[in-house]
């Protein structure tokens, strides 16, 4: 059990380079339509958790929060109908029609200004999309990147624990995101904890249509908010392999499917569509060079050793298993050692969606 002093110490680690900067009119109507056209023509799309996690332990390593003693969470508990796809990765746009959206000079200038840095390069772009949707996420970090250990070559849970530990600041790759929402929902915004999760939250107040933030989401606990009618937020039949796709009979129609069975239908105006653009940022040329020439990189093995050795100094001994990246007991032990238990307060207007623990 973490002491209050240790919890506050960990909370203070999770503070971004600067508070999020709110922005408006982020994309043109044409850009928004081209983004949605890609979602339509290249679907279907899988649930976020189906793409990133193989077990509840891996998922919990990116989250915070406690469950009743003796209760074992499963992935089904976290099933909410939010789907994801990648539009660009490894610094390369995946859809030629989105060239101007990804290689965006205005976004690069915002990223550099946010950090007060000389250089930036676009790194990745993805979208999240859903109709009415619960949000049981108590608050999470996006996967941080470190020189040599990053989301392309390491599991999400490891990168998250590395970020939460505060041990890898010298290896952290500076990142900035431009995150934009298209949602008409009057009650669904964005909650974030810029002073650490044990301090008071702030909120991007809805509606958030073509509005967004410039932010470092890898080092700031944050969460989207539930949207749509409560009775529709977890559709009957939702499963780990449910997919999201355009309705071939309606340009403004979208469906959730299990195989050939449609379990929900939505209109474009009822969607919550998030577009996440991310850049790597470098303070100066020396930092740029160090990041590119791999002269001071971590390895996954070294990162795990550093986490375990740090715990040993506090009297907690962990044996490293033969397959540490997918060993549930080891993952759970590391996460609990560096997890302060989650935010203590939420905006009154945006509570955590209820869990069904029965």
mmCIF file of C-alpha atoms in Angstrom:
data_model
loop_
_atom_site.group_PDB
_atom_site.id
_atom_site.type_symbol
_atom_site.label_atom_id
_atom_site.label_comp_id
_atom_site.label_asym_id
_atom_site.label_seq_id
_atom_site.Cartn_x
_atom_site.Cartn_y
_atom_site.Cartn_z
ATOM 1 C CA UNK A 1 0.000 0.000 0.000
ATOM 2 C CA UNK A 2 1.420 3.366 -1.033
ATOM 3 C CA UNK A 3 1.815 6.023 1.638
ATOM 4 C CA UNK A 4 0.160 9.415 1.158
ATOM 5 C CA UNK A 5 3.613 10.924 0.689
ATOM 6 C CA UNK A 6 4.464 8.421 -2.041
ATOM 7 C CA UNK A 7 1.105 8.952 -3.754
ATOM 8 C CA UNK A 8 1.693 12.701 -3.894
ATOM 9 C CA UNK A 9 5.210 12.112 -5.189
ATOM 10 C CA UNK A 10 3.822 9.988 -8.032
ATOM 11 C CA UNK A 11 1.055 12.516 -8.672
ATOM 12 C CA UNK A 12 3.618 15.267 -9.137
ATOM 13 C CA UNK A 13 5.372 13.187 -11.817
ATOM 14 C CA UNK A 14 2.236 13.312 -13.954
ATOM 15 C CA UNK A 15 2.296 16.935 -14.995
ATOM 16 C CA UNK A 16 2.609 18.046 -18.620
ATOM 17 C CA UNK A 17 5.142 20.515 -19.972
ATOM 18 C CA UNK A 18 2.394 23.148 -19.919
ATOM 19 C CA UNK A 19 -1.342 23.317 -19.343
ATOM 20 C CA UNK A 20 -3.420 22.398 -22.398
ATOM 21 C CA UNK A 21 -4.043 25.255 -24.806
ATOM 22 C CA UNK A 22 -7.584 25.397 -26.137
ATOM 23 C CA UNK A 23 -8.036 25.979 -29.874
ATOM 24 C CA UNK A 24 -11.082 26.524 -32.094
ATOM 25 C CA UNK A 25 -11.931 25.981 -35.776
ATOM 26 C CA UNK A 26 -9.143 23.410 -36.018
ATOM 27 C CA UNK A 27 -10.052 21.812 -39.363
ATOM 28 C CA UNK A 28 -11.792 23.132 -42.452
ATOM 29 C CA UNK A 29 -15.103 21.594 -43.484
ATOM 30 C CA UNK A 30 -13.328 19.987 -46.429
ATOM 31 C CA UNK A 31 -10.678 18.417 -44.194
ATOM 32 C CA UNK A 32 -13.320 17.091 -41.821
ATOM 33 C CA UNK A 33 -15.230 15.527 -44.703
ATOM 34 C CA UNK A 34 -12.097 13.886 -46.082
ATOM 35 C CA UNK A 35 -11.316 12.481 -42.653
ATOM 36 C CA UNK A 36 -14.803 10.984 -42.372
ATOM 37 C CA UNK A 37 -14.584 9.674 -45.938
ATOM 38 C CA UNK A 38 -11.486 7.668 -44.971
ATOM 39 C CA UNK A 39 -13.335 6.269 -41.948
ATOM 40 C CA UNK A 40 -16.210 5.238 -44.223
ATOM 41 C CA UNK A 41 -14.270 3.671 -47.090
ATOM 42 C CA UNK A 42 -11.599 1.861 -45.080
ATOM 43 C CA UNK A 43 -13.737 0.338 -42.308
ATOM 44 C CA UNK A 44 -14.725 -1.672 -40.461
ATOM 45 C CA UNK A 45 -12.799 -0.549 -37.377
ATOM 46 C CA UNK A 46 -12.136 -2.471 -34.150
ATOM 47 C CA UNK A 47 -12.660 -1.422 -30.539
ATOM 48 C CA UNK A 48 -9.726 0.461 -29.031
ATOM 49 C CA UNK A 49 -9.158 -2.108 -26.292
ATOM 50 C CA UNK A 50 -9.250 -4.959 -28.834
ATOM 51 C CA UNK A 51 -6.316 -3.328 -30.635
ATOM 52 C CA UNK A 52 -4.096 -2.540 -27.674
ATOM 53 C CA UNK A 53 -4.622 -5.002 -24.828
ATOM 54 C CA UNK A 54 -4.456 -8.755 -24.401
ATOM 55 C CA UNK A 55 -5.510 -8.862 -20.740
ATOM 56 C CA UNK A 56 -7.134 -6.794 -17.992
ATOM 57 C CA UNK A 57 -3.727 -6.424 -16.316
ATOM 58 C CA UNK A 58 -2.280 -4.780 -19.413
ATOM 59 C CA UNK A 59 -5.267 -2.434 -19.611
ATOM 60 C CA UNK A 60 -5.117 -1.568 -15.912
ATOM 61 C CA UNK A 61 -1.456 -0.557 -16.257
ATOM 62 C CA UNK A 62 -2.600 2.429 -18.343
ATOM 63 C CA UNK A 63 -5.409 3.302 -15.954
ATOM 64 C CA UNK A 64 -5.793 4.245 -12.341
ATOM 65 C CA UNK A 65 -8.327 3.291 -9.748
ATOM 66 C CA UNK A 66 -9.162 0.477 -7.361
ATOM 67 C CA UNK A 67 -11.705 -2.315 -7.320
ATOM 68 C CA UNK A 68 -13.370 -4.052 -4.362
ATOM 69 C CA UNK A 69 -11.177 -6.550 -2.554
ATOM 70 C CA UNK A 70 -11.495 -9.982 -4.106
ATOM 71 C CA UNK A 71 -12.967 -8.630 -7.339
ATOM 72 C CA UNK A 72 -11.035 -9.590 -10.471
ATOM 73 C CA UNK A 73 -11.653 -7.213 -13.370
ATOM 74 C CA UNK A 74 -12.046 -8.601 -16.876
ATOM 75 C CA UNK A 75 -11.868 -6.868 -20.223
ATOM 76 C CA UNK A 76 -15.651 -7.193 -20.556
ATOM 77 C CA UNK A 77 -15.994 -4.717 -17.693
ATOM 78 C CA UNK A 78 -14.340 -2.055 -19.843
ATOM 79 C CA UNK A 79 -16.282 -2.734 -23.040
ATOM 80 C CA UNK A 80 -17.575 0.583 -24.324
ATOM 81 C CA UNK A 81 -18.295 1.219 -27.997
ATOM 82 C CA UNK A 82 -15.278 3.357 -28.940
ATOM 83 C CA UNK A 83 -13.375 2.419 -32.092
ATOM 84 C CA UNK A 84 -10.003 3.460 -33.488
ATOM 85 C CA UNK A 85 -8.028 3.640 -36.697
ATOM 86 C CA UNK A 86 -4.640 5.041 -37.737
ATOM 87 C CA UNK A 87 -4.349 7.744 -40.396
ATOM 88 C CA UNK A 88 -0.576 8.195 -40.219
ATOM 89 C CA UNK A 89 2.270 6.439 -38.451
ATOM 90 C CA UNK A 90 6.067 6.426 -38.332
ATOM 91 C CA UNK A 91 5.975 9.994 -39.631
ATOM 92 C CA UNK A 92 4.158 8.908 -42.790
ATOM 93 C CA UNK A 93 0.595 9.654 -43.880
ATOM 94 C CA UNK A 94 -1.241 6.445 -44.768
ATOM 95 C CA UNK A 95 -3.903 8.081 -46.955
ATOM 96 C CA UNK A 96 -2.698 10.430 -49.741
ATOM 97 C CA UNK A 97 -5.920 12.460 -49.553
ATOM 98 C CA UNK A 98 -4.921 13.508 -46.012
ATOM 99 C CA UNK A 99 -1.471 14.826 -46.944
ATOM 100 C CA UNK A 100 -2.258 18.435 -45.984
ATOM 101 C CA UNK A 101 -4.005 17.317 -42.785
ATOM 102 C CA UNK A 102 -0.987 15.415 -41.449
ATOM 103 C CA UNK A 103 1.877 17.544 -42.776
ATOM 104 C CA UNK A 104 0.285 20.581 -41.193
ATOM 105 C CA UNK A 105 2.532 23.623 -40.770
ATOM 106 C CA UNK A 106 0.144 25.305 -38.341
ATOM 107 C CA UNK A 107 0.105 22.230 -36.095
ATOM 108 C CA UNK A 108 3.905 22.028 -36.136
ATOM 109 C CA UNK A 109 4.187 25.666 -35.085
ATOM 110 C CA UNK A 110 1.714 25.073 -32.242
ATOM 111 C CA UNK A 111 3.730 22.030 -31.092
ATOM 112 C CA UNK A 112 6.994 23.982 -31.041
ATOM 113 C CA UNK A 113 5.396 26.932 -29.277
ATOM 114 C CA UNK A 114 3.879 24.665 -26.614
ATOM 115 C CA UNK A 115 7.354 23.392 -25.701
ATOM 116 C CA UNK A 116 9.363 26.499 -26.591
ATOM 117 C CA UNK A 117 11.366 24.266 -28.934
ATOM 118 C CA UNK A 118 13.238 24.759 -32.211
ATOM 119 C CA UNK A 119 12.188 21.649 -34.099
ATOM 120 C CA UNK A 120 9.213 19.330 -34.530
ATOM 121 C CA UNK A 121 8.178 16.585 -36.919
ATOM 122 C CA UNK A 122 4.764 14.938 -37.349
ATOM 123 C CA UNK A 123 4.825 11.412 -35.975
ATOM 124 C CA UNK A 124 1.359 9.859 -35.844
ATOM 125 C CA UNK A 125 -2.326 10.540 -36.430
ATOM 126 C CA UNK A 126 -5.318 8.473 -35.365
ATOM 127 C CA UNK A 127 -9.027 8.787 -34.796
ATOM 128 C CA UNK A 128 -11.464 7.525 -32.173
ATOM 129 C CA UNK A 129 -15.110 7.311 -33.137
ATOM 130 C CA UNK A 130 -18.322 6.304 -31.410
ATOM 131 C CA UNK A 131 -22.018 6.956 -31.137
ATOM 132 C CA UNK A 132 -23.586 7.214 -27.674
ATOM 133 C CA UNK A 133 -20.955 5.830 -25.339
ATOM 134 C CA UNK A 134 -20.294 5.338 -21.623
ATOM 135 C CA UNK A 135 -16.881 6.243 -20.281
ATOM 136 C CA UNK A 136 -15.625 4.082 -17.421
ATOM 137 C CA UNK A 137 -12.066 5.292 -17.797
ATOM 138 C CA UNK A 138 -11.094 6.844 -14.442
ATOM 139 C CA UNK A 139 -8.246 8.660 -16.164
ATOM 140 C CA UNK A 140 -5.310 7.444 -18.222
ATOM 141 C CA UNK A 141 -2.054 8.434 -19.900
ATOM 142 C CA UNK A 142 -1.448 8.115 -23.601
ATOM 143 C CA UNK A 143 1.470 5.825 -24.293
ATOM 144 C CA UNK A 144 4.676 7.833 -23.759
ATOM 145 C CA UNK A 145 7.712 7.271 -25.957
ATOM 146 C CA UNK A 146 11.289 6.913 -24.801
ATOM 147 C CA UNK A 147 14.446 6.688 -26.856
ATOM 148 C CA UNK A 148 14.612 2.985 -27.735
ATOM 149 C CA UNK A 149 11.345 1.992 -26.012
ATOM 150 C CA UNK A 150 8.133 3.241 -27.569
ATOM 151 C CA UNK A 151 4.678 2.111 -28.632
ATOM 152 C CA UNK A 152 6.016 0.710 -31.908
ATOM 153 C CA UNK A 153 8.240 -1.869 -30.177
ATOM 154 C CA UNK A 154 6.938 -2.198 -26.611
ATOM 155 C CA UNK A 155 3.532 -2.952 -25.059
ATOM 156 C CA UNK A 156 1.333 -0.078 -23.945
ATOM 157 C CA UNK A 157 1.402 -1.132 -20.294
ATOM 158 C CA UNK A 158 5.227 -0.948 -20.095
ATOM 159 C CA UNK A 159 5.440 2.523 -21.650
ATOM 160 C CA UNK A 160 2.705 3.714 -19.301
ATOM 161 C CA UNK A 161 4.388 2.355 -16.156
ATOM 162 C CA UNK A 162 7.681 3.894 -17.293
ATOM 163 C CA UNK A 163 5.950 7.248 -17.604
ATOM 164 C CA UNK A 164 4.246 6.980 -14.212
ATOM 165 C CA UNK A 165 7.473 5.975 -12.451
ATOM 166 C CA UNK A 166 9.341 9.209 -13.127
ATOM 167 C CA UNK A 167 12.546 7.204 -13.644
ATOM 168 C CA UNK A 168 12.981 7.824 -17.350
ATOM 169 C CA UNK A 169 12.781 11.609 -17.708
ATOM 170 C CA UNK A 170 16.199 11.732 -19.384
ATOM 171 C CA UNK A 171 14.974 9.329 -22.072
ATOM 172 C CA UNK A 172 11.489 10.761 -22.620
ATOM 173 C CA UNK A 173 10.778 11.904 -26.164
ATOM 174 C CA UNK A 174 9.067 15.270 -26.062
ATOM 175 C CA UNK A 175 5.639 15.025 -27.670
ATOM 176 C CA UNK A 176 2.827 17.436 -28.406
ATOM 177 C CA UNK A 177 -0.653 16.591 -29.623
ATOM 178 C CA UNK A 178 -3.352 18.535 -31.386
ATOM 179 C CA UNK A 179 -6.507 16.727 -30.272
ATOM 180 C CA UNK A 180 -9.791 17.766 -31.831
ATOM 181 C CA UNK A 181 -13.372 16.665 -31.255
ATOM 182 C CA UNK A 182 -16.419 16.806 -33.491
ATOM 183 C CA UNK A 183 -19.388 16.335 -31.177
ATOM 184 C CA UNK A 184 -22.696 18.147 -30.876
ATOM 185 C CA UNK A 185 -23.383 16.626 -27.440
ATOM 186 C CA UNK A 186 -24.054 19.430 -24.945
ATOM 187 C CA UNK A 187 -22.840 17.342 -22.003
ATOM 188 C CA UNK A 188 -19.688 15.685 -23.332
ATOM 189 C CA UNK A 189 -16.330 17.425 -22.982
ATOM 190 C CA UNK A 190 -12.774 16.549 -21.948
ATOM 191 C CA UNK A 191 -11.545 16.208 -18.339
ATOM 192 C CA UNK A 192 -7.872 16.628 -17.480
ATOM 193 C CA UNK A 193 -5.626 16.992 -14.432
ATOM 194 C CA UNK A 194 -2.771 19.389 -15.373
ATOM 195 C CA UNK A 195 -1.417 19.664 -11.816
ATOM 196 C CA UNK A 196 -1.416 15.909 -11.210
ATOM 197 C CA UNK A 197 -4.286 13.484 -10.580
ATOM 198 C CA UNK A 198 -4.491 14.247 -6.865
ATOM 199 C CA UNK A 199 -5.219 17.904 -7.592
ATOM 200 C CA UNK A 200 -8.394 19.459 -8.990
ATOM 201 C CA UNK A 201 -9.427 18.622 -12.566
ATOM 202 C CA UNK A 202 -10.092 21.062 -15.349
ATOM 203 C CA UNK A 203 -12.429 20.644 -18.256
ATOM 204 C CA UNK A 204 -12.828 21.540 -21.909
ATOM 205 C CA UNK A 205 -16.484 22.530 -21.687
ATOM 206 C CA UNK A 206 -18.898 21.174 -24.300
ATOM 207 C CA UNK A 207 -19.996 21.381 -26.983
ATOM 208 C CA UNK A 208 -16.643 20.485 -28.520
ATOM 209 C CA UNK A 209 -17.429 20.613 -32.222
ATOM 210 C CA UNK A 210 -14.211 21.351 -34.168
ATOM 211 C CA UNK A 211 -12.591 22.423 -30.917
ATOM 212 C CA UNK A 212 -9.504 20.960 -29.323
ATOM 213 C CA UNK A 213 -6.356 21.284 -27.254
ATOM 214 C CA UNK A 214 -2.605 21.405 -27.759
ATOM 215 C CA UNK A 215 -1.218 19.175 -25.029
ATOM 216 C CA UNK A 216 1.293 16.591 -23.797
ATOM 217 C CA UNK A 217 -1.115 13.757 -23.054
ATOM 218 C CA UNK A 218 1.619 11.226 -22.251
ATOM 219 C CA UNK A 219 2.343 12.946 -18.948
ATOM 220 C CA UNK A 220 -1.111 14.230 -18.021
ATOM 221 C CA UNK A 221 -3.970 12.115 -16.710
ATOM 222 C CA UNK A 222 -7.050 12.782 -18.811
ATOM 223 C CA UNK A 223 -10.284 11.219 -19.986
ATOM 224 C CA UNK A 224 -12.965 11.711 -22.577
ATOM 225 C CA UNK A 225 -16.488 12.012 -21.225
ATOM 226 C CA UNK A 226 -19.565 9.903 -21.793
ATOM 227 C CA UNK A 227 -21.920 11.082 -24.522
ATOM 228 C CA UNK A 228 -25.400 10.447 -25.803
ATOM 229 C CA UNK A 229 -28.527 9.040 -24.123
ATOM 230 C CA UNK A 230 -27.583 6.872 -21.117
ATOM 231 C CA UNK A 231 -29.756 3.975 -22.269
ATOM 232 C CA UNK A 232 -27.788 3.804 -25.561
ATOM 233 C CA UNK A 233 -24.276 4.168 -24.139
ATOM 234 C CA UNK A 234 -23.560 0.408 -23.963
ATOM 235 C CA UNK A 235 -25.564 -1.274 -26.751
ATOM 236 C CA UNK A 236 -26.951 -4.734 -26.163
ATOM 237 C CA UNK A 237 -24.720 -7.338 -27.746
ATOM 238 C CA UNK A 238 -21.510 -5.286 -27.542
ATOM 239 C CA UNK A 239 -18.579 -7.706 -27.644
ATOM 240 C CA UNK A 240 -14.801 -7.672 -27.847
ATOM 241 C CA UNK A 241 -14.999 -8.267 -31.624
ATOM 242 C CA UNK A 242 -17.752 -5.714 -32.405
ATOM 243 C CA UNK A 243 -16.779 -3.407 -35.290
ATOM 244 C CA UNK A 244 -17.794 0.055 -36.520
ATOM 245 C CA UNK A 245 -18.499 0.780 -40.192
ATOM 246 C CA UNK A 246 -20.351 3.052 -42.577
ATOM 247 C CA UNK A 247 -23.856 2.049 -43.538
ATOM 248 C CA UNK A 248 -23.649 1.246 -47.271
ATOM 249 C CA UNK A 249 -27.262 2.392 -47.715
ATOM 250 C CA UNK A 250 -26.842 5.826 -46.083
ATOM 251 C CA UNK A 251 -23.911 8.258 -46.450
ATOM 252 C CA UNK A 252 -24.723 9.714 -43.035
ATOM 253 C CA UNK A 253 -25.403 6.336 -41.450
ATOM 254 C CA UNK A 254 -23.043 4.219 -39.333
ATOM 255 C CA UNK A 255 -23.456 0.767 -37.823
ATOM 256 C CA UNK A 256 -22.018 -1.393 -35.048
ATOM 257 C CA UNK A 257 -21.809 -5.029 -36.156
ATOM 258 C CA UNK A 258 -21.078 -8.433 -34.713
ATOM 259 C CA UNK A 259 -20.294 -10.317 -37.890
ATOM 260 C CA UNK A 260 -23.329 -9.661 -40.114
ATOM 261 C CA UNK A 261 -25.590 -8.710 -37.192
ATOM 262 C CA UNK A 262 -26.170 -4.969 -36.735
ATOM 263 C CA UNK A 263 -26.487 -4.132 -33.020
ATOM 264 C CA UNK A 264 -26.723 -0.319 -33.305
ATOM 265 C CA UNK A 265 -27.181 2.420 -35.897
ATOM 266 C CA UNK A 266 -26.077 6.073 -35.678
ATOM 267 C CA UNK A 267 -26.313 9.241 -37.732
ATOM 268 C CA UNK A 268 -23.200 11.363 -38.342
ATOM 269 C CA UNK A 269 -24.683 14.146 -36.182
ATOM 270 C CA UNK A 270 -24.789 11.749 -33.208
ATOM 271 C CA UNK A 271 -21.135 10.731 -33.398
ATOM 272 C CA UNK A 272 -18.287 11.784 -31.157
ATOM 273 C CA UNK A 273 -15.347 11.872 -33.577
ATOM 274 C CA UNK A 274 -11.875 12.556 -32.175
ATOM 275 C CA UNK A 275 -8.839 13.283 -34.355
ATOM 276 C CA UNK A 276 -5.468 12.948 -32.616
ATOM 277 C CA UNK A 277 -2.389 14.436 -34.326
ATOM 278 C CA UNK A 278 0.976 13.940 -32.648
ATOM 279 C CA UNK A 279 4.457 15.378 -33.193
ATOM 280 C CA UNK A 280 7.892 14.705 -31.773
ATOM 281 C CA UNK A 281 9.498 17.909 -30.525
ATOM 282 C CA UNK A 282 13.183 18.721 -30.029
ATOM 283 C CA UNK A 283 14.498 21.611 -27.962
ATOM 284 C CA UNK A 284 17.557 22.122 -30.164
ATOM 285 C CA UNK A 285 19.693 20.419 -32.780
ATOM 286 C CA UNK A 286 21.686 18.407 -30.201
ATOM 287 C CA UNK A 287 18.485 16.848 -28.876
ATOM 288 C CA UNK A 288 17.276 16.179 -32.403
ATOM 289 C CA UNK A 289 20.523 14.400 -33.253
ATOM 290 C CA UNK A 290 20.494 12.310 -30.047
ATOM 291 C CA UNK A 291 16.967 11.159 -30.805
ATOM 292 C CA UNK A 292 17.801 10.221 -34.384
ATOM 293 C CA UNK A 293 21.234 8.576 -34.105
ATOM 294 C CA UNK A 294 20.288 6.130 -31.291
ATOM 295 C CA UNK A 295 23.454 7.055 -29.398
ATOM 296 C CA UNK A 296 21.684 7.122 -26.015
ATOM 297 C CA UNK A 297 18.814 4.642 -26.341
ATOM 298 C CA UNK A 298 17.195 2.368 -23.790
ATOM 299 C CA UNK A 299 16.343 -1.279 -24.360
ATOM 300 C CA UNK A 300 13.236 -3.005 -23.049
ATOM 301 C CA UNK A 301 15.370 -5.224 -20.827
ATOM 302 C CA UNK A 302 17.199 -2.220 -19.358
ATOM 303 C CA UNK A 303 13.903 -0.423 -18.705
ATOM 304 C CA UNK A 304 12.478 -3.411 -16.814
ATOM 305 C CA UNK A 305 15.712 -3.756 -14.843
ATOM 306 C CA UNK A 306 15.551 -0.085 -13.845
ATOM 307 C CA UNK A 307 11.959 -0.412 -12.641
ATOM 308 C CA UNK A 308 12.705 -3.560 -10.627
ATOM 309 C CA UNK A 309 15.993 -2.211 -9.203
ATOM 310 C CA UNK A 310 14.227 0.966 -8.067
ATOM 311 C CA UNK A 311 11.632 -1.093 -6.196
ATOM 312 C CA UNK A 312 14.373 -3.154 -4.566
ATOM 313 C CA UNK A 313 15.769 0.038 -3.033
ATOM 314 C CA UNK A 314 12.452 0.522 -1.234
ATOM 315 C CA UNK A 315 12.354 -3.064 0.010
ATOM 316 C CA UNK A 316 10.066 -4.494 -2.672
ATOM 317 C CA UNK A 317 11.622 -7.487 -4.411
ATOM 318 C CA UNK A 318 10.263 -8.599 -7.763
ATOM 319 C CA UNK A 319 11.575 -11.548 -9.723
ATOM 320 C CA UNK A 320 11.594 -10.962 -13.466
ATOM 321 C CA UNK A 321 9.738 -13.824 -15.198
ATOM 322 C CA UNK A 322 10.853 -15.475 -18.435
ATOM 323 C CA UNK A 323 8.221 -13.556 -20.443
ATOM 324 C CA UNK A 324 7.830 -10.292 -18.484
ATOM 325 C CA UNK A 325 5.955 -8.403 -21.202
ATOM 326 C CA UNK A 326 2.928 -10.702 -20.954
ATOM 327 C CA UNK A 327 3.083 -12.152 -17.440
ATOM 328 C CA UNK A 328 -0.124 -10.980 -15.656
ATOM 329 C CA UNK A 329 1.289 -11.264 -12.125
ATOM 330 C CA UNK A 330 4.432 -9.328 -12.989
ATOM 331 C CA UNK A 331 2.497 -6.654 -14.895
ATOM 332 C CA UNK A 332 0.077 -6.240 -11.987
ATOM 333 C CA UNK A 333 2.898 -5.989 -9.445
ATOM 334 C CA UNK A 334 4.772 -3.322 -11.408
ATOM 335 C CA UNK A 335 1.632 -1.331 -12.040
ATOM 336 C CA UNK A 336 0.539 -1.378 -8.398
ATOM 337 C CA UNK A 337 3.992 -0.212 -7.319
ATOM 338 C CA UNK A 338 3.803 2.898 -9.501
ATOM 339 C CA UNK A 339 0.040 3.542 -9.557
ATOM 340 C CA UNK A 340 -1.189 6.133 -7.073
ATOM 341 C CA UNK A 341 -4.825 5.019 -7.311
ATOM 342 C CA UNK A 342 -6.288 7.522 -9.729
ATOM 343 C CA UNK A 343 -7.861 10.968 -9.562
ATOM 344 C CA UNK A 344 -9.651 11.895 -6.361
ATOM 345 C CA UNK A 345 -12.219 14.262 -7.875
ATOM 346 C CA UNK A 346 -14.192 14.618 -11.088
ATOM 347 C CA UNK A 347 -16.204 17.528 -12.471
ATOM 348 C CA UNK A 348 -19.759 17.446 -11.142
ATOM 349 C CA UNK A 349 -20.982 17.679 -14.741
ATOM 350 C CA UNK A 350 -18.890 14.693 -15.884
ATOM 351 C CA UNK A 351 -18.858 11.829 -13.356
ATOM 352 C CA UNK A 352 -17.365 8.428 -14.066
ATOM 353 C CA UNK A 353 -19.880 6.140 -15.762
ATOM 354 C CA UNK A 354 -21.107 3.459 -13.364
ATOM 355 C CA UNK A 355 -19.497 0.011 -13.315
ATOM 356 C CA UNK A 356 -21.662 -3.062 -13.115
ATOM 357 C CA UNK A 357 -19.760 -5.284 -10.696
ATOM 358 C CA UNK A 358 -22.399 -7.952 -10.216
#
